[in-house]
XYZ file of N, CA, C and O in Angstrom:
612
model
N 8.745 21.280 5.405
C 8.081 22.500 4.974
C 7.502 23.193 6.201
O 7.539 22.562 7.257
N 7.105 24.105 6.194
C 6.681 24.870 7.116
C 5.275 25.592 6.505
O 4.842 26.588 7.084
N 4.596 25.071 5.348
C 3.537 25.515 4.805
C 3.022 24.874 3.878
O 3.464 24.986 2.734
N 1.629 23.796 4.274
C 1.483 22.694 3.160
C -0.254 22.606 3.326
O -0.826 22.700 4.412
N -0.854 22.431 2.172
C -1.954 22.275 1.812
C -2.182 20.625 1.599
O -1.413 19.932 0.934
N -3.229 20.182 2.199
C -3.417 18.636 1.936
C -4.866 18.379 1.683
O -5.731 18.244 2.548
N -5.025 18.326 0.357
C -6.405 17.822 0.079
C -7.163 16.282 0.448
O -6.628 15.223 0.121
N -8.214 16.334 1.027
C -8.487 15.480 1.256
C -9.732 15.377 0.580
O -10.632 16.177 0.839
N -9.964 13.927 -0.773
C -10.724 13.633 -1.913
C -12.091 13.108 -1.446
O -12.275 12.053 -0.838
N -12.929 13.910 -1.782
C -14.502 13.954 -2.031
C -15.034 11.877 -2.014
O -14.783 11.136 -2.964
N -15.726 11.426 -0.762
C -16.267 9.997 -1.183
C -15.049 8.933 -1.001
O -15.024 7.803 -1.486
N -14.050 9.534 -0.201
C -13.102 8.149 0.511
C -12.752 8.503 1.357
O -12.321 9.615 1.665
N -12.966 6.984 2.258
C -12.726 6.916 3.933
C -11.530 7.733 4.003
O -10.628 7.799 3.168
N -11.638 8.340 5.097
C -10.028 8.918 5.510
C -9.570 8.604 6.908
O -10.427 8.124 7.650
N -8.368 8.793 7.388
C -8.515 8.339 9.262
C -7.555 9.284 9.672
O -6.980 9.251 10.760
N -7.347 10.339 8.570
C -6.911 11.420 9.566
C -5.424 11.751 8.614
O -5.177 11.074 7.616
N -4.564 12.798 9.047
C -3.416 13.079 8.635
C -2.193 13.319 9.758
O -2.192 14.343 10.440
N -1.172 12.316 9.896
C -0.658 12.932 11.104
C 0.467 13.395 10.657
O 0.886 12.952 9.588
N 1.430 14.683 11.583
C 2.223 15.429 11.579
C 3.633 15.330 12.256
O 3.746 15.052 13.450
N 4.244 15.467 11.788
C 6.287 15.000 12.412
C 6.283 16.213 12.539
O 5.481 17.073 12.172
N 7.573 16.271 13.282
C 8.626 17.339 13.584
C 10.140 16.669 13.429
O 10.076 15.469 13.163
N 10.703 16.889 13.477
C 12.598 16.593 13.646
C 12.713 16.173 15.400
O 12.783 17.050 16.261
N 12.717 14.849 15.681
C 12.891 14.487 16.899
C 13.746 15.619 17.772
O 13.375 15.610 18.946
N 14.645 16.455 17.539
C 15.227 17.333 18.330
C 14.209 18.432 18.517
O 14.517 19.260 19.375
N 13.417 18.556 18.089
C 12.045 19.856 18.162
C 11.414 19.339 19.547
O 10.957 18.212 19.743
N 11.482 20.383 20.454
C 10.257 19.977 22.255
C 9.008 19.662 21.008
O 9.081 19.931 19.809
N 7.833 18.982 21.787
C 6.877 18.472 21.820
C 5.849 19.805 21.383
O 5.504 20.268 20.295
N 5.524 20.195 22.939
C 4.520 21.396 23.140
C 4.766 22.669 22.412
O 3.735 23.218 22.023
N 6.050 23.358 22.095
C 6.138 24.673 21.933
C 5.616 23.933 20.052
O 4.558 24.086 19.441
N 6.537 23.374 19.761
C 6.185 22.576 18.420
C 4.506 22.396 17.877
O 4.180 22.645 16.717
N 3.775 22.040 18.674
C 2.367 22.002 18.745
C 1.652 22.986 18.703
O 0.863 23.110 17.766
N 1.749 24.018 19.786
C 1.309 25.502 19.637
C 1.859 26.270 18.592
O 1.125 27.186 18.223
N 3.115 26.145 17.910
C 2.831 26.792 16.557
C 2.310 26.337 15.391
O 2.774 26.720 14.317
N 1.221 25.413 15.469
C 0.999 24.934 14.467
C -0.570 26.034 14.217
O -0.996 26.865 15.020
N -1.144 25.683 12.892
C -2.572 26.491 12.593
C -3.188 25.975 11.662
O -2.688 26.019 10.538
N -4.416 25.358 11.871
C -4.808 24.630 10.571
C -6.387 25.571 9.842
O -7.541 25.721 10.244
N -5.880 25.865 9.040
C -7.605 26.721 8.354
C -7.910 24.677 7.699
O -7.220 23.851 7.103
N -9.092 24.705 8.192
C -9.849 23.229 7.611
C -10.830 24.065 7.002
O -11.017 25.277 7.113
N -11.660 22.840 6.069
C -13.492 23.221 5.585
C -14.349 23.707 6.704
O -13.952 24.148 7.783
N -15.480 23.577 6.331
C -16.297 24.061 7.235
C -16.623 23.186 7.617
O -16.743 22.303 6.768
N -16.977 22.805 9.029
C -17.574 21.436 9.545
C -17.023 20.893 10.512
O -17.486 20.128 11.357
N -15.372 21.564 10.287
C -14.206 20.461 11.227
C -14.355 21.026 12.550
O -13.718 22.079 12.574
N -14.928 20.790 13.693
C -14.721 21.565 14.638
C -13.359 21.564 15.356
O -13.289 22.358 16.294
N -12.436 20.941 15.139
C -11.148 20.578 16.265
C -10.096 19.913 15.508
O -9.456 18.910 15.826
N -9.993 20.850 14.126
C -9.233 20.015 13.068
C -7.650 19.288 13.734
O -7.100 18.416 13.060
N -7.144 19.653 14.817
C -5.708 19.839 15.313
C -5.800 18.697 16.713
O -6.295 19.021 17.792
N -5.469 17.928 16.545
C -5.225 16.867 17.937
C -3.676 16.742 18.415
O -2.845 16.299 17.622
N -3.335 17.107 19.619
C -1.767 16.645 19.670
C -1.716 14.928 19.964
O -2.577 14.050 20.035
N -0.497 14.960 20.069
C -0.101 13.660 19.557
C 1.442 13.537 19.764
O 2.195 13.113 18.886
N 1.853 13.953 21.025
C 2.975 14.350 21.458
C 3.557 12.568 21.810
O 3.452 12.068 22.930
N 4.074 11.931 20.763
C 4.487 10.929 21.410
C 6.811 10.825 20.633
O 7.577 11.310 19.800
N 6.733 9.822 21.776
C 8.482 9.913 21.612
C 8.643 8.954 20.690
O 9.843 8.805 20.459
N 8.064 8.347 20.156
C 8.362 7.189 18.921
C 8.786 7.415 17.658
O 8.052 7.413 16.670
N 10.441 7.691 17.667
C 10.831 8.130 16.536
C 10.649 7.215 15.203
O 10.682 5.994 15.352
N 10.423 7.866 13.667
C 10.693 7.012 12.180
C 11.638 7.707 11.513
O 12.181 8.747 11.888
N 11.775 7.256 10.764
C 13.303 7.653 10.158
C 12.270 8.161 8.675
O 11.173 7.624 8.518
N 12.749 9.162 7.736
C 12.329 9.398 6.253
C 13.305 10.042 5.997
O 13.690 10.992 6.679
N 13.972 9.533 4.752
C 15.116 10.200 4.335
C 16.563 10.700 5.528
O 17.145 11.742 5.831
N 16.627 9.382 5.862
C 17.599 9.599 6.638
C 17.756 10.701 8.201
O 18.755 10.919 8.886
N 16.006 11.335 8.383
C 15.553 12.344 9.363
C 15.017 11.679 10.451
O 13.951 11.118 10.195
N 15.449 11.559 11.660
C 14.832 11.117 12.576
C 13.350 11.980 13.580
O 13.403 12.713 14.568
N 12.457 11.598 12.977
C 11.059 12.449 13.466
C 10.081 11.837 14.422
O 10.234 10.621 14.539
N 9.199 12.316 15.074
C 8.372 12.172 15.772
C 7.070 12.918 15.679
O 6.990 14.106 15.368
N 5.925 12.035 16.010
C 4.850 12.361 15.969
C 4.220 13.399 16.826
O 4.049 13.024 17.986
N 3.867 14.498 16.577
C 3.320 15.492 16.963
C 1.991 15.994 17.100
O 1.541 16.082 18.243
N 1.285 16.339 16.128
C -0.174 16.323 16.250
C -0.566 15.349 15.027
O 0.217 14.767 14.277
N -2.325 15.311 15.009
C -2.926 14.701 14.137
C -4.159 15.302 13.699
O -5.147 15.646 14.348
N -3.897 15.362 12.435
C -5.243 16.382 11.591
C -6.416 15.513 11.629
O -6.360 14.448 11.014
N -7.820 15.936 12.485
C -9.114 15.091 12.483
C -9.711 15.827 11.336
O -9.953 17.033 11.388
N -9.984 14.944 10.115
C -10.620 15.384 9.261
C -12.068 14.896 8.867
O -12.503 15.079 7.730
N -12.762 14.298 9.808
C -14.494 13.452 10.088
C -14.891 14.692 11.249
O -14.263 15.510 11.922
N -16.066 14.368 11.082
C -16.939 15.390 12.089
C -17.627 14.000 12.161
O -17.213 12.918 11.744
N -19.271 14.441 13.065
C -20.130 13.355 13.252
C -20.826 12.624 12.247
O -21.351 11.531 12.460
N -20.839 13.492 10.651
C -21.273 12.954 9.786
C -20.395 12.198 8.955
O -20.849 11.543 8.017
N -19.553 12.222 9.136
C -18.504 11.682 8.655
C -17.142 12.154 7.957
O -16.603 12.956 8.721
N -16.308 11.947 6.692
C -15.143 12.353 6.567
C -15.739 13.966 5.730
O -16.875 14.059 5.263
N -14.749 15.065 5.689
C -15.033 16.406 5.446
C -14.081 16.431 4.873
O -12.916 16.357 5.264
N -14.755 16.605 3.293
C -13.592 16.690 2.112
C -12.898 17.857 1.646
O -13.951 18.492 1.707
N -12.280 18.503 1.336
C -11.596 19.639 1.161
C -10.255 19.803 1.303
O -9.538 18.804 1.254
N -9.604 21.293 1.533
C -8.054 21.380 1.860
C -8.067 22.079 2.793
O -8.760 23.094 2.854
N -7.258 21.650 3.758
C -6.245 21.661 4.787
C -5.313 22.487 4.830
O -4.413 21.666 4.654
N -4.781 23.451 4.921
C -3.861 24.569 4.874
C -3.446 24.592 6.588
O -3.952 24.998 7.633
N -2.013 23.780 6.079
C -1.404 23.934 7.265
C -0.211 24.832 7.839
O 0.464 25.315 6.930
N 0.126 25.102 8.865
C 1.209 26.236 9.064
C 2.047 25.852 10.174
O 1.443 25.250 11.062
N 2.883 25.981 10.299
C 3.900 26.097 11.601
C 4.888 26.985 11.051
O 5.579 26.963 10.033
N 4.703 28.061 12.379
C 5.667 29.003 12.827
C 7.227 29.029 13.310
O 8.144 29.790 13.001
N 7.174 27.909 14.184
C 8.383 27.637 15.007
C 9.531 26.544 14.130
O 10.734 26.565 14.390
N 8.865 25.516 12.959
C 9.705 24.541 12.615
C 9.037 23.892 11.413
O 7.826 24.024 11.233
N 9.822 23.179 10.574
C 9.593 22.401 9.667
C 9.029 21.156 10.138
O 9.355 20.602 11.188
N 7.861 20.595 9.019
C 6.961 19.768 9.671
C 6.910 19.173 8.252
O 6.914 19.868 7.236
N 6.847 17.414 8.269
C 6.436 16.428 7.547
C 5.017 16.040 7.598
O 4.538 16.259 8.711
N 4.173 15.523 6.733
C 3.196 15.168 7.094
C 2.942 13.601 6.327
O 3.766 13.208 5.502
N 2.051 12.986 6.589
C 2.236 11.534 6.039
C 0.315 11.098 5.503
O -0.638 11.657 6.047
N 0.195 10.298 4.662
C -1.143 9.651 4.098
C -0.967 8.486 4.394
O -0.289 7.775 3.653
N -1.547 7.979 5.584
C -1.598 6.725 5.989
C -2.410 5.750 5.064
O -1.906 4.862 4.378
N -3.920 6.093 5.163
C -4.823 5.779 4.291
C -4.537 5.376 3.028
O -4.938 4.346 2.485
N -3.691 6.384 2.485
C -3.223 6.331 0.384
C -2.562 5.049 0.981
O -2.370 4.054 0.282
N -2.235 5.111 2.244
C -0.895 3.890 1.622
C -1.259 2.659 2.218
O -0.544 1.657 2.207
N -2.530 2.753 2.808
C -3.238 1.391 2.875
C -3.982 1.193 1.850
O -4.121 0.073 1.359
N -4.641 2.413 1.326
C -5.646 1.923 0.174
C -4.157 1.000 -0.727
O -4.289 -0.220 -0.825
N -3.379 1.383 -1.079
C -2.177 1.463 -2.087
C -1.826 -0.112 -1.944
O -1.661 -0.814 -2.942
N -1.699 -0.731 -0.300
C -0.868 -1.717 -0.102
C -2.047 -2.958 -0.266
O -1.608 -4.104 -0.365
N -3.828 -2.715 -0.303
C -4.530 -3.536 -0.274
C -4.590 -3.745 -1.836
O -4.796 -4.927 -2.110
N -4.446 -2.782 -3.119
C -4.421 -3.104 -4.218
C -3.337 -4.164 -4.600
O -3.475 -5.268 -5.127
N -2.101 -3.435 -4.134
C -0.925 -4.689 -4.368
C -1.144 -6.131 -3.860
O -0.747 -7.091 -4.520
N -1.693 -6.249 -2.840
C -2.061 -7.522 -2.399
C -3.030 -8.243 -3.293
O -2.692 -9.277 -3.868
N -4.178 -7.743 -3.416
C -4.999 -7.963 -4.584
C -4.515 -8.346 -5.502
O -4.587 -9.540 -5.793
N -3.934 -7.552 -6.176
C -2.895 -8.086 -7.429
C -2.376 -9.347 -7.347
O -2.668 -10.374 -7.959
N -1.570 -9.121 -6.508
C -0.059 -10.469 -6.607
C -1.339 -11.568 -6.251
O -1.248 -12.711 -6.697
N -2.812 -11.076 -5.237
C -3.154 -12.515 -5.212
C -3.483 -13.147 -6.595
O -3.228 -14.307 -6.920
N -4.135 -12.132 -7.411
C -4.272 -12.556 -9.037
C -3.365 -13.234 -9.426
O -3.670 -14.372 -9.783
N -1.943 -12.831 -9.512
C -0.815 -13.416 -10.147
C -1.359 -14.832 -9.470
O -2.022 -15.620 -10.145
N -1.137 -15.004 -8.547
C -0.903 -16.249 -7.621
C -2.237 -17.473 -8.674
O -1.987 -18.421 -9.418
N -3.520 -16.886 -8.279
C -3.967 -17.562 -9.085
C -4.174 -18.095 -10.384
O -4.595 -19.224 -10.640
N -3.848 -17.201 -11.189
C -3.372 -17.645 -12.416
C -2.225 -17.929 -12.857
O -1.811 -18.068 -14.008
N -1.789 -17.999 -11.975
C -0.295 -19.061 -12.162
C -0.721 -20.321 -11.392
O -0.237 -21.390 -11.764
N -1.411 -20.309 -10.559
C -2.100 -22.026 -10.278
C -3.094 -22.212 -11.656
O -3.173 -23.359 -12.095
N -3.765 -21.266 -12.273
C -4.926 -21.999 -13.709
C -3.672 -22.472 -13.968
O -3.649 -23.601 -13.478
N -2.170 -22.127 -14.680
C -1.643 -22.375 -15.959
C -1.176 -23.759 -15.271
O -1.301 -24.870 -15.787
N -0.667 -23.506 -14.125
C 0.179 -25.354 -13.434
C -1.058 -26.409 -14.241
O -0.668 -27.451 -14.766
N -1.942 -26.184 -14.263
C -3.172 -27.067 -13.816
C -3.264 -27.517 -15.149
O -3.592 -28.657 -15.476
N -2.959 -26.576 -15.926
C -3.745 -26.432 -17.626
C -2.075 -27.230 -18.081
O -2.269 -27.644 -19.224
N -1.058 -27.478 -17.800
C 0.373 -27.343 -18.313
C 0.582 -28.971 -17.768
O 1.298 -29.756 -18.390
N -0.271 -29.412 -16.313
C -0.220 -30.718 -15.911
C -1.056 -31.180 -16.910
O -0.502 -31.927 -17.716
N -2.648 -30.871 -17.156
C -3.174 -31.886 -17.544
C -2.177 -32.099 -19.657
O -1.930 -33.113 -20.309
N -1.920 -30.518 -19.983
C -0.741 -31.282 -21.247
C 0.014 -32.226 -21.135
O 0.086 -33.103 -21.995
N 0.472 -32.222 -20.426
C 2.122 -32.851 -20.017
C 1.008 -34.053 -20.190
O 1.043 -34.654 -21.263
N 0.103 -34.416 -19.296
C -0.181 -36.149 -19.278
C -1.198 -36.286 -20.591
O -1.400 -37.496 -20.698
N -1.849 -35.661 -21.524
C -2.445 -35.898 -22.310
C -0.824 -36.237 -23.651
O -0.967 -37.257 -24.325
N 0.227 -35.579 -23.860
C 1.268 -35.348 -24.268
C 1.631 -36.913 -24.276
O 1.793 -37.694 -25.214
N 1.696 -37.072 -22.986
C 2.560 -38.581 -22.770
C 1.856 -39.770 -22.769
O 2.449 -40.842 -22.892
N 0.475 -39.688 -22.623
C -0.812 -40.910 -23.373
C -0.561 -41.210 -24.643
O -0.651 -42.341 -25.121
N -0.196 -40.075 -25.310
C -0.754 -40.035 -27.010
C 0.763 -40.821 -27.261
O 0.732 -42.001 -27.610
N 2.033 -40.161 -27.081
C 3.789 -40.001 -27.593
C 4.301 -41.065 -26.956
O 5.499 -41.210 -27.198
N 3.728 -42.055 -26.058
C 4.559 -42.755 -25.457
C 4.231 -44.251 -25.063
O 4.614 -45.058 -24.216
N 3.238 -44.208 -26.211
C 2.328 -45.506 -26.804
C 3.639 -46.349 -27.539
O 4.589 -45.790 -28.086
N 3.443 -47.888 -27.407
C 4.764 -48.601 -28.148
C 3.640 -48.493 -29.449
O 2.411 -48.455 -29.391
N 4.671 -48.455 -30.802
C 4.174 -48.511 -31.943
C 3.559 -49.859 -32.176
O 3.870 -50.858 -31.529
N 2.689 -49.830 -33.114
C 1.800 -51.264 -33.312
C 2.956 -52.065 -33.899
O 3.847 -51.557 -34.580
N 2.869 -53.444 -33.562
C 3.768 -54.248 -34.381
C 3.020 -54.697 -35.733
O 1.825 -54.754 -36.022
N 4.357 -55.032 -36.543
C 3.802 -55.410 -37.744
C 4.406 -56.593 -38.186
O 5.493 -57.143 -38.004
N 2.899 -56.934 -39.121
C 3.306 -58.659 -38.962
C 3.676 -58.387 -40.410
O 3.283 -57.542 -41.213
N 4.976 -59.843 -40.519
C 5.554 -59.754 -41.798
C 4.691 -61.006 -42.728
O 4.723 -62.217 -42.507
N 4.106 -60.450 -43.566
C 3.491 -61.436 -44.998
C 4.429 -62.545 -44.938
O 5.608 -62.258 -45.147
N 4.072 -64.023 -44.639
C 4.406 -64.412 -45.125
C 3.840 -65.735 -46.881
O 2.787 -66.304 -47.167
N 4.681 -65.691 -47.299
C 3.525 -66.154 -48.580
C 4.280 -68.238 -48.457
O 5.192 -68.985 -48.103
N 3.053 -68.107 -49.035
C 3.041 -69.721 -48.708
C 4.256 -70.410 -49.849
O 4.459 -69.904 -50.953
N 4.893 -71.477 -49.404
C 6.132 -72.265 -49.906
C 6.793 -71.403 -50.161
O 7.502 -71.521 -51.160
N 6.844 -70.299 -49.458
C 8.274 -69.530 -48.923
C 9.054 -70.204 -48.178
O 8.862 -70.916 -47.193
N 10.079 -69.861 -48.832
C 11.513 -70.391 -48.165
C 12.169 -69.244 -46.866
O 12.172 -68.021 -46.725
N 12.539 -70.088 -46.299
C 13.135 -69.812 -45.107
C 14.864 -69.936 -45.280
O 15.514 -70.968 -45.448
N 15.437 -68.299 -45.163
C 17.068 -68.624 -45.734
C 17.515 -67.882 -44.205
O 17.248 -66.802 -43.678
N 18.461 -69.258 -43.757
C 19.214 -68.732 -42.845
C 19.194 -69.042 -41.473
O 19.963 -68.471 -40.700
């Protein structure tokens, strides 16, 4: 896109928003057309970030270009971001969403994890309460015998 608004939500950490170009885009001219209207507060919303370390998204080979500072001294400055570039199409990425995102999943599966150790635990102690009770030899039984009974055989 070449024209994107990025809200950034009221009361969560943020560490910033950074910006691609199409690895064939120069660095600098790429940078100077960029324009960010931020909230009020941001003094220097626009950091470059001219590095050669290409990622691939959708099959596009890009590089990092600038990085949106969205904290001042008091901390993160919530609002939207209205971004622009003149010269080229620009990706932008939520690092943050996708750490907040990847610490929930972890969380999770650790849940799974543990309650799939309660059930082992709860499924062992069946199994051996199961095989105390079922695997007792039956009582023997004594046969009556009655007195001046005969014995045939």
């Amino acid at each position: 896109v070449r024209e994107a608004t990025i809200v950034v939500p009221v009361g969560e950490d943020h560490c910033g928003i950074p910006l691609f170009v199409a690895s064939s885009q120069p660095c600098q001219p790429s940078f100077e057309a960029f324009s960010v209207e931020a909230p009020a507060g941001v003094e220097k919303p626009l950091v470059t970030w001219c590095e050669e370390v290409e990622v691939e998204h959708n099959d596009k080979k890009l590089h990092v270009i600038a990085h949106i500072e969205v904290t001042n001294k008091d901390g993160v400055v919530a609002g939207s971001y209205r971004v622009t570039n003149s010269r080229t199409e620009f990706w932008a990425a939520d690092y943050c969403g996708e750490i907040a995102e990847l610490q929930a999943g972890l969380l999770t599966a650790l849940g799974l994890v543990v309650a799939a150790i309660i059930l082992f635990i709860i499924s062992c102690v069946f199994c051996g309460v199961a095989c105390c009770c079922a695997c007792q030899a039956p009582p023997l039984q004594q046969q009556a015998t009655q007195p001046g009974g005969m014995v045939v055989g």
